[in-house]
DNA sequence: CATAAACGCAACAAAAAGGTTGCTCATTAG
DNA sequence: CTAATGAGCAACCTTTTTGTTGCGTTTATG
């Protein structure tokens, strides 16, 4: 999941898909300096991580965002952050005792 | 940032640091099947991403969590999620009009 | 129907990531 | 003081990622 997000190209694709409608591969390729196949691979990675969902309509594949995995990632970070806060609080309590 | 989180070993290190006190490299290595150097590399990656902070105390380096970058990542995911919700809302409004 | 657009698949090349080994240095413990 | 522990550095190897090129297939368009 995080590995899928850990790439500039994929993050930019995500950004473009986040605030618009589903887009085809050719459309997503325009605006990058990469070939269509390179972009395709990135899209498949994101799809494999469950972040995107693709639908074939006519001769094009349209990719759209799938918000659930993103929420899960957010929840995970919440967890880490909260655990750390707790650990600090315990440390503080220990030091002050 | 996400790239730094996108590795099992590093995630587990993060998990172990999240709910405890700062730990040395040798300590973090125990419990993995990796060599100390391998773990060291992962720690440096996390440090390079700003997720960890290391302090040399005596002959050991202790690593601790730095919560700010994690909050930033969370905020980013919030953003993407919110933008997508808005996009869906706009689409819905458009369809119903 | 002929052509072009959008895509999938496979082979390949280059670069980056992940990991090990060997050696050295500094710090602590006995 | 001596030995052992905790680390840093560098070279090297293997695997994964990232990207390209070439070719074939399906769908739309003039």
Short mmCIF file of N, CA and C in Angstrom, two decimals, chain A residues 1 7 62 76:
data_model
loop_
_atom_site.label_atom_id
_atom_site.label_comp_id
_atom_site.label_asym_id
_atom_site.label_seq_id
_atom_site.Cartn_x
_atom_site.Cartn_y
_atom_site.Cartn_z
N UNK A 1 0.82 -1.22 0.00
CA UNK A 1 0.00 0.00 0.00
C UNK A 1 0.86 1.26 0.00
N UNK A 7 5.93 6.67 -4.97
CA UNK A 7 6.51 6.95 -6.28
C UNK A 7 5.90 8.23 -6.82
N UNK A 62 -10.83 3.05 -18.16
CA UNK A 62 -10.91 4.23 -17.31
C UNK A 62 -10.60 3.84 -15.88
N UNK A 76 -4.03 3.61 9.87
CA UNK A 76 -2.77 3.04 10.36
C UNK A 76 -1.86 4.14 10.91
#
